[in-house]
XYZ file of C-alpha atoms in Angstrom:
377
model
C 233.717 250.567 145.166
C 235.757 249.657 141.702
C 234.356 245.627 141.942
C 230.422 248.345 141.793
C 231.354 249.848 139.160
C 233.114 246.978 136.980
C 228.516 245.639 137.686
C 226.906 248.061 136.832
C 228.740 248.494 133.970
C 228.477 244.598 132.664
C 224.471 245.585 133.809
C 224.225 248.360 131.255
C 226.234 247.010 128.381
C 223.657 244.505 129.359
C 220.745 246.518 128.692
C 222.267 247.700 125.541
C 222.718 245.018 124.483
C 219.452 243.413 125.563
C 220.868 240.383 127.279
C 218.267 240.370 129.330
C 218.965 236.322 130.298
C 222.230 237.091 131.708
C 220.899 239.882 134.303
C 218.197 237.099 135.414
C 221.357 235.196 135.461
C 223.015 237.076 137.916
C 220.858 237.630 139.788
C 219.093 233.841 140.659
C 222.983 232.730 141.322
C 224.328 229.734 140.074
C 222.148 227.557 141.229
C 218.898 228.197 139.745
C 221.040 228.947 136.471
C 223.020 226.049 136.055
C 219.519 224.068 136.713
C 218.056 226.355 134.219
C 220.699 225.486 131.233
C 219.970 222.063 132.007
C 215.892 222.029 130.832
C 214.915 218.528 128.766
C 214.512 218.533 127.111
C 218.287 219.548 125.140
C 217.731 221.562 122.859
C 221.084 222.304 121.078
C 222.328 221.211 117.590
C 225.603 221.933 117.109
C 228.900 222.908 118.748
C 231.275 224.609 117.607
C 235.377 223.877 118.879
C 237.551 226.679 117.502
C 241.045 228.174 118.534
C 242.260 231.930 118.353
C 243.483 232.280 115.027
C 240.980 229.455 113.046
C 238.764 232.539 111.615
C 235.948 231.759 114.233
C 234.648 235.025 114.636
C 233.961 234.635 110.608
C 232.533 231.164 111.523
C 230.213 232.398 114.124
C 228.839 235.153 112.338
C 228.542 232.647 109.395
C 226.259 230.529 111.214
C 224.652 233.996 113.218
C 223.403 235.330 109.885
C 221.590 231.598 108.587
C 220.166 231.386 111.830
C 221.903 228.910 113.135
C 221.920 230.314 116.522
C 225.088 230.099 118.428
C 225.209 230.803 121.723
C 226.999 234.104 122.359
C 231.522 232.872 121.542
C 232.326 233.772 125.584
C 229.096 231.536 127.875
C 231.408 228.455 128.226
C 233.571 230.535 130.227
C 231.429 231.655 132.896
C 228.273 229.207 131.659
C 227.282 228.899 135.308
C 226.096 232.183 135.270
C 224.114 232.371 132.497
C 220.548 231.229 131.060
C 218.234 229.941 128.592
C 215.015 230.302 128.752
C 213.143 229.388 126.032
C 212.251 232.686 124.628
C 216.525 232.644 123.155
C 217.012 230.308 121.020
C 220.019 228.072 121.421
C 221.488 226.035 118.767
C 224.987 225.892 118.849
C 227.326 225.444 122.002
C 230.357 227.734 120.941
C 233.624 226.646 122.575
C 237.044 228.036 122.380
C 239.586 227.478 125.092
C 240.258 224.199 127.157
C 237.290 224.171 129.368
C 239.174 222.512 132.165
C 240.333 225.172 133.432
C 236.579 226.786 133.479
C 234.611 224.865 136.395
C 231.593 226.381 135.020
C 231.818 224.316 131.901
C 232.623 221.897 132.772
C 229.531 221.136 134.784
C 227.459 222.085 132.048
C 229.072 219.900 129.161
C 228.853 217.176 132.323
C 224.928 217.584 131.795
C 224.352 217.131 128.717
C 223.542 213.705 126.892
C 222.270 214.308 123.356
C 225.088 213.828 120.484
C 225.229 216.375 117.520
C 227.795 216.738 115.369
C 230.290 218.480 116.698
C 232.166 221.410 113.598
C 236.536 221.639 114.641
C 238.024 224.643 112.744
C 242.031 224.312 112.321
C 244.501 226.241 110.457
C 247.796 224.938 109.524
C 249.698 226.263 113.135
C 252.276 228.228 111.412
C 250.013 229.899 109.943
C 248.623 230.860 113.287
C 251.381 231.901 114.683
C 252.808 234.520 111.688
C 248.514 235.730 112.616
C 249.548 235.892 115.972
C 253.339 237.684 114.610
C 251.141 240.235 112.949
C 248.924 240.955 115.203
C 251.770 241.813 117.915
C 253.215 244.109 115.061
C 250.277 245.314 114.757
C 249.285 246.527 118.045
C 252.206 248.193 118.801
C 252.487 249.696 115.695
C 248.948 251.448 115.679
C 250.032 252.341 119.115
C 253.428 254.220 118.073
C 255.537 251.042 119.980
C 258.197 249.798 117.275
C 261.256 248.756 117.497
C 262.798 245.177 118.811
C 262.913 243.699 115.188
C 261.080 240.316 113.738
C 263.337 237.820 115.575
C 262.264 239.641 118.835
C 257.933 239.590 117.636
C 258.218 236.321 116.853
C 259.776 235.297 120.159
C 257.454 237.156 121.504
C 254.482 236.225 120.070
C 256.069 232.019 120.852
C 256.797 232.344 124.394
C 252.734 234.169 124.404
C 251.505 230.924 123.431
C 253.072 228.605 125.657
C 252.600 230.868 128.361
C 249.201 230.413 127.605
C 248.903 226.391 126.711
C 249.861 226.291 129.644
C 247.238 228.022 131.616
C 244.082 228.121 130.206
C 245.348 227.349 125.940
C 242.982 228.440 123.226
C 245.376 227.970 120.573
C 246.069 225.010 118.318
C 243.335 222.763 120.578
C 242.589 220.620 117.150
C 242.474 217.751 119.632
C 242.312 218.577 123.562
C 238.799 220.437 122.470
C 237.147 217.459 120.663
C 238.055 214.701 123.136
C 236.313 217.217 125.958
C 232.835 217.284 124.086
C 234.005 212.788 122.326
C 229.867 211.354 124.621
C 228.154 213.825 122.676
C 229.755 213.678 119.476
C 227.673 212.259 116.874
C 230.077 213.284 114.191
C 233.527 215.227 113.854
C 233.807 217.439 111.186
C 236.556 219.428 111.324
C 236.746 222.973 108.823
C 240.292 224.435 108.040
C 240.804 228.465 107.347
C 240.653 228.380 103.710
C 236.904 226.482 104.154
C 235.933 229.650 105.408
C 237.333 232.100 102.863
C 235.256 234.443 100.366
C 235.117 231.951 97.978
C 234.288 228.391 100.144
C 232.237 229.708 103.323
C 229.001 230.132 101.324
C 229.095 226.127 100.444
C 230.671 225.233 103.724
C 228.025 226.593 105.661
C 225.471 225.314 103.671
C 226.858 222.281 103.776
C 227.158 222.736 108.167
C 223.631 223.783 108.530
C 222.264 220.626 106.556
C 223.507 219.087 109.338
C 221.832 220.406 111.303
C 218.257 220.626 109.919
C 218.618 223.673 107.418
C 217.803 223.160 104.808
C 217.546 226.875 103.489
C 219.801 229.781 104.229
C 217.614 232.991 103.595
C 220.629 235.402 103.295
C 222.517 236.451 99.859
C 224.912 234.759 99.210
C 227.259 237.885 98.922
C 227.451 238.101 102.386
C 229.369 235.673 102.961
C 232.198 237.192 100.811
C 232.917 239.757 103.668
C 235.962 239.785 106.355
C 234.289 239.625 109.155
C 237.243 240.722 111.651
C 240.436 240.656 109.964
C 242.905 243.266 111.482
C 241.784 246.075 110.023
C 238.493 245.670 111.413
C 239.487 245.263 114.845
C 241.336 248.265 114.689
C 239.293 250.549 112.822
C 236.565 249.511 116.044
C 237.109 252.754 118.300
C 234.362 254.350 121.002
C 234.663 257.725 121.331
C 232.583 260.465 123.770
C 233.042 263.685 122.239
C 231.643 267.420 124.136
C 229.288 269.184 121.390
C 228.920 272.260 123.188
C 228.725 270.442 126.508
C 227.243 267.770 125.754
C 228.571 264.382 125.716
C 228.035 262.041 122.442
C 228.770 257.511 123.264
C 230.001 257.351 119.824
C 231.177 253.613 118.027
C 232.599 253.465 115.123
C 233.565 250.463 113.620
C 232.909 248.542 109.835
C 229.426 248.324 108.360
C 229.049 244.983 108.071
C 229.764 244.587 111.647
C 227.197 246.134 112.589
C 224.576 243.676 111.817
C 224.614 241.661 113.834
C 223.769 243.050 116.823
C 221.355 246.283 117.676
C 223.736 249.270 116.607
C 221.646 252.762 116.605
C 223.604 254.206 112.978
C 223.427 258.327 112.973
C 225.884 257.871 109.997
C 227.541 255.788 107.205
C 230.410 257.151 104.932
C 232.541 255.615 102.924
C 236.266 256.089 103.214
C 238.141 256.013 100.404
C 241.312 255.236 102.012
C 240.803 252.651 103.984
C 238.423 251.428 101.309
C 235.730 250.629 103.487
C 231.799 251.348 104.719
C 232.375 252.955 108.557
C 229.419 253.087 110.952
C 228.962 256.062 112.881
C 226.609 254.844 116.005
C 225.034 256.102 119.002
C 226.157 253.480 121.916
C 223.044 252.757 124.336
C 219.145 253.115 124.495
C 218.846 257.047 124.698
C 217.021 258.326 121.951
C 216.544 261.932 123.661
C 220.591 262.139 122.967
C 219.926 261.230 119.456
C 217.894 263.412 118.013
C 220.133 266.358 120.153
C 222.344 265.073 116.896
C 221.221 268.007 114.049
C 223.935 268.491 110.974
C 226.285 270.464 113.283
C 226.660 267.354 115.733
C 227.032 265.345 112.483
C 229.218 267.660 110.359
C 231.529 267.670 113.686
C 231.607 263.461 114.227
C 232.096 263.088 110.701
C 234.988 264.878 110.837
C 236.900 263.818 114.574
C 235.726 260.457 112.602
C 237.124 261.278 109.195
C 240.620 261.965 110.859
C 240.701 259.208 113.133
C 240.760 256.840 109.967
C 243.313 258.963 108.513
C 244.969 258.635 111.185
C 244.156 254.650 111.086
C 245.595 254.492 107.549
C 248.867 255.878 107.765
C 249.810 253.777 110.152
C 248.222 250.794 108.342
C 250.943 251.054 105.520
C 253.070 251.287 108.310
C 251.752 247.954 108.640
C 250.976 246.603 105.490
C 255.370 247.215 104.606
C 256.450 245.733 107.808
C 254.401 242.321 108.163
C 256.376 239.165 108.328
C 255.231 235.088 106.482
C 254.778 232.096 107.591
C 258.727 231.468 105.815
C 260.471 234.056 108.742
C 258.579 232.137 111.607
C 260.140 228.834 110.045
C 263.448 230.107 109.621
C 263.011 231.534 113.843
C 262.393 227.935 114.320
C 265.632 226.894 112.445
C 267.083 228.554 114.477
C 265.647 228.432 118.266
C 266.071 224.119 119.383
C 263.792 224.942 122.555
C 261.353 226.404 121.225
C 261.127 223.999 117.880
C 261.313 221.081 120.418
C 258.881 222.337 122.781
C 256.187 223.499 119.849
C 256.835 219.942 118.088
C 255.356 218.074 121.216
C 252.633 220.172 121.191
C 251.710 220.216 117.999
C 252.802 216.371 117.469
C 249.484 215.515 120.424
C 247.026 218.463 118.730
C 247.849 217.746 114.836
C 247.087 213.717 115.908
C 243.428 214.141 115.531
C 242.882 215.672 112.478
C 245.478 213.522 111.049
C 243.628 210.587 112.245
C 239.507 212.324 111.213
C 240.390 214.417 107.869
C 244.165 213.281 107.068
C 243.486 215.334 103.919
C 243.547 218.916 105.647
C 247.009 218.321 107.389
C 247.947 217.192 104.373
C 247.632 220.695 102.914
C 249.697 222.282 105.868
C 252.527 222.796 103.577
C 254.262 225.649 106.483
C 253.030 222.893 109.277
C 254.969 219.542 106.820
C 257.885 222.396 106.532
C 258.044 222.582 110.029
C 257.825 218.491 111.048
C 260.843 218.030 108.969
C 263.328 220.085 110.314
C 265.519 217.463 112.616
C 267.426 220.274 115.070
């Protein structure tokens, strides 16, 4: 029964966002779907490789808004169930994990033979660990689960990263991932997270687009200065079922800039002074009848509910901002944990080796990683 409910929920989600290719793929099955993926000519123009914590969401959104047509971020994990029909442009194959653990992805990639530029996002590994620890801290604060201190927080983050690296790597795969696409690599281009900062993002995306034959970006330069998926944005986004006089409204709250690449029905936009963000209140699904039912009274009720939620979130984020750890906290922890330092040194020696070989200037810029390397425990 639960399996049926999950399938129905998946179909509803696909209908909501217009993912008709995924629905058709589900009915056609793996064999025909995989065959559809490899129709000639192979039209992809680039590969995007991105470990978690390297700015993958921002880079994906920037390439998408520049009409570089990246595939949906997580399709690689189930590529054998995804059809690419001619009406849907796909210029970029996106991978954010080690595909040795994705049989469908491996089979799909093995059938490709067109060599294209490969963009691989990277970042100082110590900063990735710091970001992961703070994400765990933030989740604890938002959900009211405080305690443990910084040492426990960092240790739990390190252990979770090691576990994922041995089960299905999706952190630090700066060498592993490019090697899996070597047979279709025309040029390997490493992009540091600083290259997609608000000061550099536009120029970086412009260079990437020129590599794949897109010589004009028809989007205002200001768009590339926005934060796409920082920790606050991820926590602002939330779904609610709101009962107004017996009518249930399915509402999504999210930063306004995150609505620009999806087909949301926006019923109101508010400027939240506490979070200093423009917030969109959206109606989920495609039920236009319910949209007509949202009169001023209903809108006021929804606004009140939203404002209270954002106020509570703002108070929690003030605590989070005062509690965040930094890279020096991570380095200090490694100094005192010889076992974990040894395990991560072995892991990172391998994964950073490709960056040092192809983009030595980037690796040289990683001051925290260099300090980590200097420890002789």
